[in-house]
GROMACS .gro file of C-alpha atoms in nm:
model
   81
    1MET     CA    1   8.630   8.821   8.508
    2SER     CA    2   8.506   9.084   8.729
    3ILE     CA    3   8.188   8.922   8.754
    4VAL     CA    4   8.353   8.588   8.869
    5VAL     CA    5   8.571   8.763   9.130
    6HIS     CA    6   8.274   8.928   9.274
    7GLU     CA    7   8.095   8.622   9.290
    8THR     CA    8   8.374   8.423   9.462
    9SER     CA    9   8.455   8.707   9.703
   10ARG     CA   10   8.084   8.726   9.838
   11ALA     CA   11   8.140   9.104   9.877
   12ILE     CA   12   7.851   9.328   9.834
   13LEU     CA   13   8.049   9.548   9.595
   14LEU     CA   14   8.350   9.510   9.388
   15LEU     CA   15   8.513   9.822   9.209
   16THR     CA   16   8.784   9.857   8.983
   17ALA     CA   17   9.093  10.073   9.103
   18TYR     CA   18   9.348  10.198   8.857
   19LYS     CA   19   9.724  10.343   8.942
   20PRO     CA   20   9.772  10.608   8.656
   21GLY     CA   21  10.105  10.707   8.551
   22GLY     CA   22  10.192  11.078   8.478
   23LYS     CA   23  10.045  11.209   8.170
   24PHE     CA   24  10.282  11.511   8.100
   25GLY     CA   25  10.639  11.564   8.105
   26ALA     CA   26  10.763  11.741   8.422
   27LEU     CA   27  10.996  12.050   8.444
   28GLN     CA   28  11.182  12.203   8.711
   29ILE     CA   29  11.244  12.579   8.666
   30ASP     CA   30  11.454  12.812   8.827
   31LEU     CA   31  11.222  13.118   8.880
   32SER     CA   32  11.463  13.368   8.945
   33THR     CA   33  11.645  13.307   8.591
   34ASP     CA   34  11.353  13.144   8.412
   35LYS     CA   35  11.577  12.866   8.288
   36VAL     CA   36  11.473  12.503   8.278
   37LEU     CA   37  11.701  12.307   8.519
   38SER     CA   38  11.565  11.954   8.434
   39PHE     CA   39  11.300  11.765   8.237
   40GLN     CA   40  11.138  11.432   8.319
   41GLU     CA   41  10.939  11.261   8.058
   42LYS     CA   42  10.598  11.149   8.191
   43PRO     CA   43  10.711  11.050   8.548
   44GLU     CA   44  10.477  10.844   8.740
   45GLY     CA   45  10.176  10.972   8.916
   46ASP     CA   46  10.128  11.038   9.274
   47ARG     CA   47  10.119  10.644   9.332
   48ASN     CA   48   9.770  10.672   9.444
   49TRP     CA   49   9.494  10.415   9.352
   50ILE     CA   50   9.197  10.603   9.166
   51ASN     CA   51   8.837  10.490   9.118
   52ALA     CA   52   8.800  10.371   8.750
   53GLY     CA   53   8.418  10.391   8.763
   54TYR     CA   54   8.355  10.016   8.711
   55PHE     CA   55   8.141   9.845   8.992
   56VAL     CA   56   7.969   9.518   9.032
   57CYS     CA   57   7.722   9.531   9.328
   58GLU     CA   58   7.444   9.320   9.507
   59PRO     CA   59   7.130   9.506   9.542
   60GLU     CA   60   7.164   9.528   9.923
   61VAL     CA   61   7.436   9.803   9.865
   62PHE     CA   62   7.166  10.033   9.814
   63GLY     CA   63   7.063   9.977  10.157
   64TYR     CA   64   7.395  10.144  10.304
   65ILE     CA   65   7.340  10.489  10.104
   66PRO     CA   66   7.111  10.749  10.246
   67GLU     CA   67   6.836  10.851  10.046
   68ASN     CA   68   6.828  11.212   9.936
   69ASP     CA   69   7.218  11.228   9.993
   70ASP     CA   70   7.368  11.491   9.743
   71MET     CA   71   7.690  11.292   9.742
   72ALA     CA   72   7.522  10.958   9.608
   73ILE     CA   73   7.513  11.003   9.240
   74PHE     CA   74   7.362  10.702   9.036
   75GLU     CA   75   7.283  10.686   8.690
   76ARG     CA   76   6.931  10.592   8.635
   77THR     CA   77   6.947  10.519   8.290
   78PRO     CA   78   7.213  10.365   8.051
   79LEU     CA   79   7.473  10.638   7.891
   80GLY     CA   80   7.430  10.671   7.520
   81VAL     CA   81   7.703  10.541   7.306
   0.00000   0.00000   0.00000
Protein backbone atom coordinates (compact mmCIF):
# COMPACT_ATOMS: atom_id res chain seq x y z
CA MET A 1 0.00 0.00 0.00
CA SER A 2 2.79 2.47 0.86
CA ILE A 3 4.37 2.02 -2.57
CA VAL A 4 1.04 2.80 -4.29
CA VAL A 5 0.52 5.91 -2.13
CA HIS A 6 4.08 7.02 -2.88
CA GLU A 7 3.70 6.52 -6.62
CA THR A 8 0.32 8.27 -6.86
CA SER A 9 1.39 11.21 -4.68
CA ARG A 10 4.36 12.04 -6.92
CA ALA A 11 6.30 13.01 -3.79
CA ILE A 12 10.03 12.36 -3.64
CA LEU A 13 9.75 10.94 -0.12
CA LEU A 14 7.06 9.08 1.81
CA LEU A 15 7.54 8.36 5.49
CA THR A 16 5.44 6.46 7.96
CA ALA A 17 4.27 8.32 11.06
CA TYR A 18 2.88 6.79 14.24
CA LYS A 19 1.08 8.34 17.18
CA PRO A 20 1.93 6.15 20.19
CA GLY A 21 -0.17 5.80 23.27
CA GLY A 22 1.28 5.73 26.74
CA LYS A 23 3.32 2.68 27.71
CA PHE A 24 3.06 2.94 31.46
CA GLY A 25 0.46 3.67 34.09
CA ALA A 26 0.76 7.22 35.45
CA LEU A 27 0.78 8.14 39.13
CA GLN A 28 0.08 11.44 40.78
CA ILE A 29 1.97 11.53 44.08
CA ASP A 30 1.78 13.97 46.97
CA LEU A 31 5.50 14.38 47.66
CA SER A 32 4.90 15.90 51.08
CA THR A 33 3.18 12.72 52.32
CA ASP A 34 4.49 10.17 49.79
CA LYS A 35 0.88 9.10 49.13
CA VAL A 36 -0.50 8.13 45.75
CA LEU A 37 -3.31 10.55 44.90
CA SER A 38 -4.39 8.96 41.63
CA PHE A 39 -3.48 6.28 39.12
CA GLN A 40 -4.28 6.37 35.42
CA GLU A 41 -3.78 3.18 33.42
CA LYS A 42 -1.65 3.85 30.33
CA PRO A 43 -2.80 7.38 29.44
CA GLU A 44 -2.45 8.69 25.90
CA GLY A 45 1.01 9.80 24.91
CA ASP A 46 1.85 13.44 24.36
CA ARG A 47 -0.24 13.35 21.16
CA ASN A 48 2.77 13.97 18.94
CA TRP A 49 3.41 11.96 15.81
CA ILE A 50 6.76 10.16 15.65
CA ASN A 51 8.84 8.87 12.77
CA ALA A 52 8.20 5.13 12.50
CA GLY A 53 11.39 4.65 10.47
CA TYR A 54 9.85 3.38 7.21
CA PHE A 55 10.59 5.41 4.09
CA VAL A 56 9.94 5.14 0.36
CA CYS A 57 11.90 7.65 -1.67
CA GLU A 58 13.03 8.56 -5.13
CA PRO A 59 16.79 8.60 -5.78
CA GLU A 60 16.67 12.40 -6.23
CA VAL A 61 16.01 12.81 -2.49
CA PHE A 62 19.73 12.32 -1.85
CA GLY A 63 20.41 15.58 -3.70
CA TYR A 64 18.74 17.43 -0.81
CA ILE A 65 21.07 15.97 1.83
CA PRO A 66 24.45 17.67 2.29
CA GLU A 67 27.46 15.37 1.97
CA ASN A 68 29.44 14.68 5.15
CA ASP A 69 26.52 15.81 7.33
CA ASP A 70 26.81 14.05 10.71
CA MET A 71 23.05 14.38 11.18
CA ALA A 72 22.28 12.38 8.00
CA ILE A 73 22.67 8.70 8.82
CA PHE A 74 21.77 6.04 6.29
CA GLU A 75 22.20 2.31 6.51
CA ARG A 76 24.55 1.31 3.73
CA THR A 77 23.72 -2.39 3.98
CA PRO A 78 20.52 -4.19 4.99
CA LEU A 79 20.22 -4.96 8.68
CA GLY A 80 20.61 -8.62 9.61
CA VAL A 81 17.47 -10.45 10.58
